[in-house]
CSV table of C-alpha atoms and ligand atoms in Angstrom, one decimal:
chain,number,residue,atom,x,y,z
A,1,UNK,CA,192.7,164.6,127.3
A,2,UNK,CA,193.8,162.4,124.5
A,3,UNK,CA,193.7,163.4,120.9
A,4,UNK,CA,191.0,160.8,120.4
A,5,UNK,CA,188.8,162.3,123.1
A,6,UNK,CA,189.4,165.7,121.5
A,7,UNK,CA,188.2,164.4,118.1
A,8,UNK,CA,185.3,162.6,119.6
A,9,UNK,CA,184.2,165.9,121.3
A,10,UNK,CA,184.7,167.8,118.1
A,11,UNK,CA,182.5,165.3,116.2
A,12,UNK,CA,179.7,165.6,118.7
A,13,UNK,CA,179.7,169.3,118.7
A,14,UNK,CA,180.1,169.4,115.0
A,15,UNK,CA,177.1,167.1,114.3
A,16,UNK,CA,175.0,169.2,116.7
A,17,UNK,CA,176.0,172.4,114.9
A,18,UNK,CA,175.2,170.9,111.6
A,19,UNK,CA,171.8,169.7,112.7
A,20,UNK,CA,171.0,173.0,114.2
A,21,UNK,CA,172.2,175.1,111.2
A,22,UNK,CA,169.4,177.2,109.7
A,23,UNK,CA,170.7,178.1,106.3
A,24,UNK,CA,173.3,177.1,103.6
A,25,UNK,CA,175.7,179.9,104.4
A,26,UNK,CA,175.9,178.8,108.1
A,27,UNK,CA,176.4,175.2,107.0
A,28,UNK,CA,179.2,176.4,104.8
A,29,UNK,CA,180.9,178.1,107.7
A,30,UNK,CA,180.7,174.9,109.7
A,31,UNK,CA,182.2,172.9,106.9
A,32,UNK,CA,185.1,175.3,106.7
A,33,UNK,CA,185.6,175.3,110.4
A,34,UNK,CA,185.4,171.5,110.8
A,35,UNK,CA,187.0,170.2,107.6
A,36,UNK,CA,189.0,173.2,106.3
A,37,UNK,CA,192.8,173.5,106.2
A,38,UNK,CA,192.8,175.1,109.7
A,39,UNK,CA,190.3,172.7,111.3
A,40,UNK,CA,191.3,170.6,114.4
A,41,UNK,CA,190.9,167.4,112.4
A,42,UNK,CA,193.3,168.5,109.8
A,43,UNK,CA,195.5,169.6,112.6
A,44,UNK,CA,195.2,166.3,114.3
A,45,UNK,CA,196.1,164.5,111.2
A,46,UNK,CA,199.1,166.8,110.8
A,47,UNK,CA,200.2,166.0,114.4
A,48,UNK,CA,200.2,162.3,113.8
A,49,UNK,CA,203.8,162.3,112.8
A,50,UNK,CA,204.6,163.0,116.5
A,51,UNK,CA,202.7,159.9,117.7
A,52,UNK,CA,204.4,156.6,118.3
A,53,UNK,CA,204.4,154.6,115.1
A,54,UNK,CA,202.0,151.9,116.4
A,55,UNK,CA,199.4,154.4,117.4
A,56,UNK,CA,199.4,156.2,114.1
A,57,UNK,CA,197.2,153.9,112.1
A,58,UNK,CA,194.6,153.8,114.8
A,59,UNK,CA,194.4,157.5,115.3
A,60,UNK,CA,194.6,158.0,111.6
A,61,UNK,CA,191.7,155.8,110.7
A,62,UNK,CA,189.7,157.3,113.6
A,63,UNK,CA,190.3,160.8,112.4
A,64,UNK,CA,189.3,159.9,108.9
A,65,UNK,CA,186.2,158.2,110.1
A,66,UNK,CA,185.2,161.3,112.0
A,67,UNK,CA,186.0,163.4,108.9
A,68,UNK,CA,183.7,161.2,106.8
A,69,UNK,CA,180.9,161.3,109.3
A,70,UNK,CA,181.0,165.0,109.4
A,71,UNK,CA,181.2,165.3,105.6
A,72,UNK,CA,178.2,163.0,105.3
A,73,UNK,CA,176.2,165.0,107.8
A,74,UNK,CA,177.0,168.2,106.0
A,75,UNK,CA,175.9,166.6,102.6
A,76,UNK,CA,172.7,165.4,104.1
A,77,UNK,CA,171.9,168.8,105.7
A,78,UNK,CA,172.8,170.4,102.3
A,79,UNK,CA,170.3,168.1,100.5
A,80,UNK,CA,167.7,169.0,103.1
A,81,UNK,CA,168.2,172.7,102.4
A,82,UNK,CA,167.9,172.2,98.7
A,83,UNK,CA,164.7,170.2,99.2
A,84,UNK,CA,163.3,173.0,101.3
A,85,UNK,CA,164.2,175.6,98.7
A,86,UNK,CA,162.5,173.7,95.9
A,87,UNK,CA,159.4,173.2,98.0
A,88,UNK,CA,159.3,176.9,98.9
A,89,UNK,CA,159.7,177.8,95.2
A,90,UNK,CA,157.0,175.4,94.1
A,91,UNK,CA,154.7,176.9,96.7
A,92,UNK,CA,155.3,180.5,95.7
A,93,UNK,CA,155.1,179.8,92.0
A,94,UNK,CA,151.9,177.8,92.0
A,95,UNK,CA,149.8,178.4,88.8
A,96,UNK,CA,146.1,178.1,89.0
A,97,UNK,CA,145.3,176.6,85.6
A,98,UNK,CA,141.6,177.0,86.2
A,99,UNK,CA,141.8,180.8,86.2
A,100,UNK,CA,140.3,182.5,83.1
A,101,UNK,CA,142.9,184.1,80.8
A,102,UNK,CA,143.1,187.8,80.7
A,103,UNK,CA,141.8,188.1,77.2
A,104,UNK,CA,139.6,185.5,75.6
A,105,UNK,CA,140.6,185.4,71.9
A,106,UNK,CA,137.7,185.8,69.5
A,107,UNK,CA,137.8,183.4,66.6
A,108,UNK,CA,136.5,184.6,63.3
A,109,UNK,CA,134.2,182.7,61.0
A,110,UNK,CA,134.0,182.2,57.2
A,111,UNK,CA,131.6,184.8,55.8
A,112,UNK,CA,128.2,183.4,55.2
A,113,UNK,CA,128.4,184.0,51.5
A,114,UNK,CA,131.6,182.1,51.3
A,115,UNK,CA,130.2,179.3,53.3
A,116,UNK,CA,127.4,178.9,50.7
A,117,UNK,CA,129.9,179.2,47.8
A,118,UNK,CA,132.3,176.7,49.5
A,119,UNK,CA,129.4,174.3,50.1
A,120,UNK,CA,128.2,174.4,46.5
A,121,UNK,CA,131.8,174.1,45.2
A,122,UNK,CA,132.2,170.9,47.3
A,123,UNK,CA,129.0,169.5,45.9
A,124,UNK,CA,130.0,170.1,42.3
A,125,UNK,CA,133.6,168.9,42.8
A,126,UNK,CA,131.9,165.6,43.9
A,127,UNK,CA,130.0,165.6,40.6
A,128,UNK,CA,133.3,165.8,38.7
A,129,UNK,CA,133.3,169.6,37.9
A,130,UNK,CA,136.3,171.9,37.9
A,131,UNK,CA,136.1,175.1,39.9
A,132,UNK,CA,137.4,178.0,37.8
A,133,UNK,CA,138.2,181.5,39.2
A,134,UNK,CA,137.7,184.2,36.6
A,135,UNK,CA,138.9,187.8,36.6
A,136,UNK,CA,136.6,190.6,37.9
A,137,UNK,CA,138.0,192.9,35.2
A,138,UNK,CA,136.8,191.6,31.9
A,139,UNK,CA,136.8,192.4,28.2
A,140,UNK,CA,133.6,193.7,26.6
A,141,UNK,CA,134.2,190.9,24.0
A,142,UNK,CA,133.8,188.1,26.7
A,143,UNK,CA,131.3,189.8,29.0
A,144,UNK,CA,128.9,190.6,26.1
A,145,UNK,CA,129.9,189.8,22.5
A,146,UNK,CA,130.8,186.2,22.9
A,147,UNK,CA,127.8,185.7,25.1
A,148,UNK,CA,125.6,186.7,22.1
A,149,UNK,CA,125.1,190.2,23.3
A,150,UNK,CA,126.4,192.5,20.5
A,151,UNK,CA,127.3,196.1,21.0
A,152,UNK,CA,123.9,197.6,20.3
A,153,UNK,CA,121.9,194.8,21.9
A,154,UNK,CA,119.1,196.1,24.3
A,155,UNK,CA,120.0,193.3,26.8
A,156,UNK,CA,123.1,195.4,27.7
A,157,UNK,CA,120.8,198.0,29.3
A,158,UNK,CA,119.8,195.5,32.0
A,159,UNK,CA,123.4,195.0,32.9
A,160,UNK,CA,124.9,198.4,32.8
A,161,UNK,CA,128.2,198.5,34.7
A,162,UNK,CA,131.5,200.2,35.5
A,163,UNK,CA,133.6,200.7,32.4
A,164,UNK,CA,137.4,201.1,32.7
A,165,UNK,CA,137.5,202.0,29.0
A,166,UNK,CA,135.4,201.2,25.9
A,167,UNK,CA,136.6,197.6,25.8
A,168,UNK,CA,137.3,196.9,29.5
A,169,UNK,CA,134.8,196.7,32.4
A,170,UNK,CA,133.9,195.2,35.7
A,171,UNK,CA,132.1,192.0,34.7
A,172,UNK,CA,128.4,192.1,35.0
A,173,UNK,CA,128.0,188.3,35.4
A,174,UNK,CA,130.2,185.2,35.6
A,175,UNK,CA,129.0,184.0,32.2
A,176,UNK,CA,132.2,185.2,30.3
A,177,UNK,CA,133.8,182.3,32.0
A,178,UNK,CA,131.8,180.1,29.7
A,179,UNK,CA,133.6,181.4,26.6
A,180,UNK,CA,136.9,181.4,28.3
A,181,UNK,CA,136.8,177.8,29.5
A,182,UNK,CA,135.3,176.5,26.2
A,183,UNK,CA,138.2,178.2,24.3
A,184,UNK,CA,140.7,176.5,26.6
A,185,UNK,CA,139.1,173.1,26.8
A,186,UNK,CA,140.4,170.1,24.9
A,187,UNK,CA,137.2,168.3,23.9
A,188,UNK,CA,139.1,165.3,22.6
A,189,UNK,CA,139.9,164.6,26.3
A,190,UNK,CA,136.3,164.5,27.4
A,191,UNK,CA,133.4,166.8,28.4
A,192,UNK,CA,133.7,170.2,29.9
A,193,UNK,CA,132.2,170.5,33.3
A,194,UNK,CA,132.9,173.6,35.4
A,195,UNK,CA,131.5,176.0,37.9
A,196,UNK,CA,132.9,179.5,38.3
A,197,UNK,CA,132.1,181.5,41.4
A,198,UNK,CA,133.0,185.2,42.0
A,199,UNK,CA,132.0,188.8,42.4
A,200,UNK,CA,130.1,190.7,39.7
A,201,UNK,CA,129.2,194.3,39.4
A,202,UNK,CA,126.3,196.4,38.1
A,203,UNK,CA,125.5,200.0,38.1
A,204,UNK,CA,122.4,199.4,40.2
A,205,UNK,CA,121.0,201.7,42.8
A,206,UNK,CA,121.6,199.9,46.1
A,207,UNK,CA,118.4,198.9,48.0
A,208,UNK,CA,117.2,196.0,50.0
A,209,UNK,CA,117.4,193.6,47.1
A,210,UNK,CA,120.1,195.2,44.9
A,211,UNK,CA,123.8,195.8,45.5
A,212,UNK,CA,126.3,197.2,42.9
A,213,UNK,CA,128.5,194.3,43.9
A,214,UNK,CA,127.2,190.7,44.4
A,215,UNK,CA,128.2,187.1,43.8
A,216,UNK,CA,127.3,184.6,41.1
A,217,UNK,CA,128.2,181.0,40.4
A,218,UNK,CA,128.3,180.1,36.8
A,219,UNK,CA,127.8,176.5,35.8
A,220,UNK,CA,128.6,175.0,32.4
A,221,UNK,CA,128.6,171.5,30.9
A,222,UNK,CA,129.4,170.9,27.2
A,223,UNK,CA,129.6,167.5,25.6
A,224,UNK,CA,127.8,165.5,22.9
A,225,UNK,CA,124.1,165.0,23.4
A,226,UNK,CA,123.6,167.3,26.4
A,227,UNK,CA,119.8,167.9,26.9
A,228,UNK,CA,117.4,169.8,29.2
A,229,UNK,CA,116.9,166.6,31.3
A,230,UNK,CA,120.6,166.7,32.2
A,231,UNK,CA,120.2,170.3,33.3
A,232,UNK,CA,117.1,169.5,35.3
A,233,UNK,CA,118.7,166.5,37.0
A,234,UNK,CA,121.7,168.5,37.9
A,235,UNK,CA,119.8,171.5,39.3
A,236,UNK,CA,117.6,169.1,41.3
A,237,UNK,CA,120.7,167.8,43.0
A,238,UNK,CA,121.8,171.4,43.7
A,239,UNK,CA,118.6,172.8,45.2
A,240,UNK,CA,118.0,169.7,47.3
A,241,UNK,CA,121.5,170.0,48.6
A,242,UNK,CA,121.0,173.7,49.5
A,243,UNK,CA,117.3,173.7,50.5
A,244,UNK,CA,116.5,170.2,51.6
A,245,UNK,CA,115.7,166.8,50.1
A,246,UNK,CA,111.9,167.4,49.7
A,247,UNK,CA,112.3,170.4,47.3
A,248,UNK,CA,110.7,170.0,43.9
A,249,UNK,CA,111.8,172.2,41.0
A,250,UNK,CA,110.0,173.6,37.9
A,251,UNK,CA,111.2,175.3,34.8
A,252,UNK,CA,109.5,178.4,33.5
A,253,UNK,CA,110.3,179.6,30.0
A,254,UNK,CA,112.4,182.8,30.0
A,255,UNK,CA,114.9,184.7,27.9
A,256,UNK,CA,118.7,185.0,28.1
A,257,UNK,CA,120.7,185.9,25.1
A,258,UNK,CA,123.2,183.2,25.7
A,259,UNK,CA,120.8,180.2,26.1
A,260,UNK,CA,118.2,178.7,23.9
A,261,UNK,CA,115.8,177.6,25.3
A,262,UNK,CA,116.1,179.6,28.5
A,263,UNK,CA,114.4,178.9,31.8
A,264,UNK,CA,113.9,180.4,35.2
A,265,UNK,CA,114.1,177.8,37.9
A,266,UNK,CA,111.7,177.8,40.8
A,267,UNK,CA,111.7,175.5,43.8
A,268,UNK,CA,108.8,174.6,46.1
A,269,UNK,CA,108.8,177.0,49.0
A,270,UNK,CA,111.0,175.7,51.9
A,271,UNK,CA,109.0,177.8,54.4
A,272,UNK,CA,105.5,176.5,53.7
A,273,UNK,CA,106.3,173.5,51.6
A,274,UNK,CA,104.3,174.8,48.7
A,275,UNK,CA,101.0,175.8,50.2
A,276,UNK,CA,101.7,179.6,50.0
A,277,UNK,CA,103.1,182.0,52.6
A,278,UNK,CA,104.8,185.4,53.0
A,279,UNK,CA,108.2,184.2,51.8
A,280,UNK,CA,106.9,182.8,48.5
A,281,UNK,CA,104.3,185.6,48.2
A,282,UNK,CA,101.5,183.1,48.3
A,283,UNK,CA,102.5,181.2,45.2
A,284,UNK,CA,104.2,178.2,46.8
A,285,UNK,CA,107.2,178.6,44.5
A,286,UNK,CA,110.4,180.6,44.8
A,287,UNK,CA,112.6,181.6,41.9
A,288,UNK,CA,116.2,180.6,42.5
A,289,UNK,CA,118.2,180.8,39.3
A,290,UNK,CA,118.4,181.1,35.6
A,291,UNK,CA,119.5,178.4,33.2
A,292,UNK,CA,119.2,177.0,29.7
A,293,UNK,CA,120.9,175.2,26.9
A,294,UNK,CA,123.9,177.0,25.6
A,295,UNK,CA,123.0,179.1,22.5
A,296,UNK,CA,124.6,177.8,19.3
A,297,UNK,CA,126.1,181.3,18.7
A,298,UNK,CA,127.9,181.1,22.1
A,299,UNK,CA,129.4,177.7,21.2
A,300,UNK,CA,130.5,179.0,17.8
A,301,UNK,CA,131.9,182.2,19.3
A,302,UNK,CA,134.0,180.0,21.6
A,303,UNK,CA,135.3,177.8,18.9
A,304,UNK,CA,133.0,174.8,19.6
A,305,UNK,CA,131.0,173.2,16.7
A,306,UNK,CA,127.2,173.4,17.6
A,307,UNK,CA,126.5,170.6,15.1
A,308,UNK,CA,128.5,168.2,17.2
A,309,UNK,CA,128.3,169.6,20.8
A,310,UNK,CA,125.6,170.9,23.0
A,311,UNK,CA,125.6,172.1,26.6
A,312,UNK,CA,123.7,173.5,29.5
A,313,UNK,CA,124.5,176.5,31.6
A,314,UNK,CA,123.1,178.0,34.8
A,315,UNK,CA,123.7,181.1,36.9
A,316,UNK,CA,123.2,181.1,40.6
A,317,UNK,CA,123.2,184.1,43.0
A,318,UNK,CA,124.6,182.9,46.3
A,319,UNK,CA,123.5,186.2,47.9
A,320,UNK,CA,119.9,185.4,47.0
A,321,UNK,CA,120.3,181.8,48.2
A,322,UNK,CA,121.7,183.1,51.5
A,323,UNK,CA,118.8,185.6,51.9
A,324,UNK,CA,116.2,182.9,51.2
A,325,UNK,CA,117.9,180.3,53.3
A,326,UNK,CA,118.4,182.5,56.4
A,327,UNK,CA,115.6,185.0,56.0
A,328,UNK,CA,118.0,187.9,55.5
A,329,UNK,CA,115.8,190.9,54.4
A,330,UNK,CA,118.5,193.3,53.2
A,331,UNK,CA,121.3,192.2,50.8
A,332,UNK,CA,123.4,195.1,52.0
A,333,UNK,CA,123.9,193.3,55.3
A,334,UNK,CA,126.3,191.0,53.7
A,335,UNK,CA,128.6,193.8,52.8
A,336,UNK,CA,128.5,196.1,55.8
A,337,UNK,CA,131.0,194.2,57.9
A,338,UNK,CA,128.8,194.5,61.0
A,339,UNK,CA,130.1,191.7,63.3
A,340,UNK,CA,126.8,191.4,65.0
A,341,UNK,CA,125.3,190.3,61.7
A,342,UNK,CA,128.2,188.2,60.5
A,343,UNK,CA,128.5,186.4,63.9
A,344,UNK,CA,125.0,184.9,63.5
A,345,UNK,CA,126.3,182.5,60.9
A,346,UNK,CA,129.1,181.0,62.9
A,347,UNK,CA,129.9,177.4,62.7
A,348,UNK,CA,127.8,176.7,59.6
A,349,UNK,CA,130.7,175.3,57.5
A,350,UNK,CA,134.1,176.9,58.0
B,401,LIG,N1,124.3,185.6,33.5
B,401,LIG,C1,122.9,185.7,34.0
B,401,LIG,C2,122.7,187.0,34.8
B,401,LIG,O1,123.6,187.5,35.2
B,401,LIG,C3,122.6,184.5,34.8
B,401,LIG,C4,122.5,183.3,34.0
B,401,LIG,C5,121.3,182.9,33.4
B,401,LIG,C6,123.6,182.5,33.7
B,401,LIG,C7,121.1,181.8,32.6
B,401,LIG,C8,123.5,181.4,32.9
B,401,LIG,C9,122.2,181.1,32.4
B,401,LIG,O2,124.5,180.7,32.6
B,401,LIG,O3,122.1,180.0,31.6
B,401,LIG,O4,121.6,187.4,34.9
């Protein structure tokens, strides 16, 4: 048999072996056997020097052609193996994205009281007010004296609290922020308009409507020619925002040492619309906050001339607003951290 026939046979067998190979390592063995240093093709090419000169190119190109065909077949088979491997991998690693996750994360929610406070803050920011955060530890001077409640004043009894020493206490209301902001404010730059939300403390016995810690939002506007009608218009915007556009408000005369005149503010009952029900105790009205025109002594105590300036102030209890708005019967629920209670107010604002 001629060298050519040998190579032809080798090629046929080789291609068959390649096509029948089952795995990459087997294919590699075939490659070494057919194309390696000791392969018959390499051998044939080596033997060419013994051939007559005119045959050499023919046999040479034939051998190279076979070498190339085998190399291509191996490369194709190799690619086939790789494709199969990828497919097998994809199959075994399939992820079912529709499966539920192991643990569904619970998202929290803003506490209902903070939802109410944030909502009121947003309203007043829209009306051009600053939001001021005061300190919960306050001086007697600001909590009482500057608010027109001297040391021996009986009004102190209604707001007994936790003293740190004789002159330092946990504030009983947010009203001290009135004096603090008036002292800071530069009236030559325009009116003072602020609200100040935060926690306040009283030495109350806790029950369904009393908590030793609760929230207030103080409001204060000081400018020239501020009157009761400014106060009434502002509070109307507030209660309609919180309790609905149909609410009416009324002022009842009252007493606070830091306002003169002082009023309690009632709104028409949002449950019965004013005809009388359990929530409004049959009166058709619900008391929601205290307010008044800033007492001249308070202005004076804060360095503001009452002959030139006047102001209105109000104090809101967000806890009470939340109780009314959502029918919560016990104020202590707000502070118990019972998730079953808190969760009911999901998605209100947040
Ligand atoms: N500071 C009062 C309280 O804690 C609430 C209050 C009433 C604040 C009337 C005011 C006001 O600014 O004008 O009971």
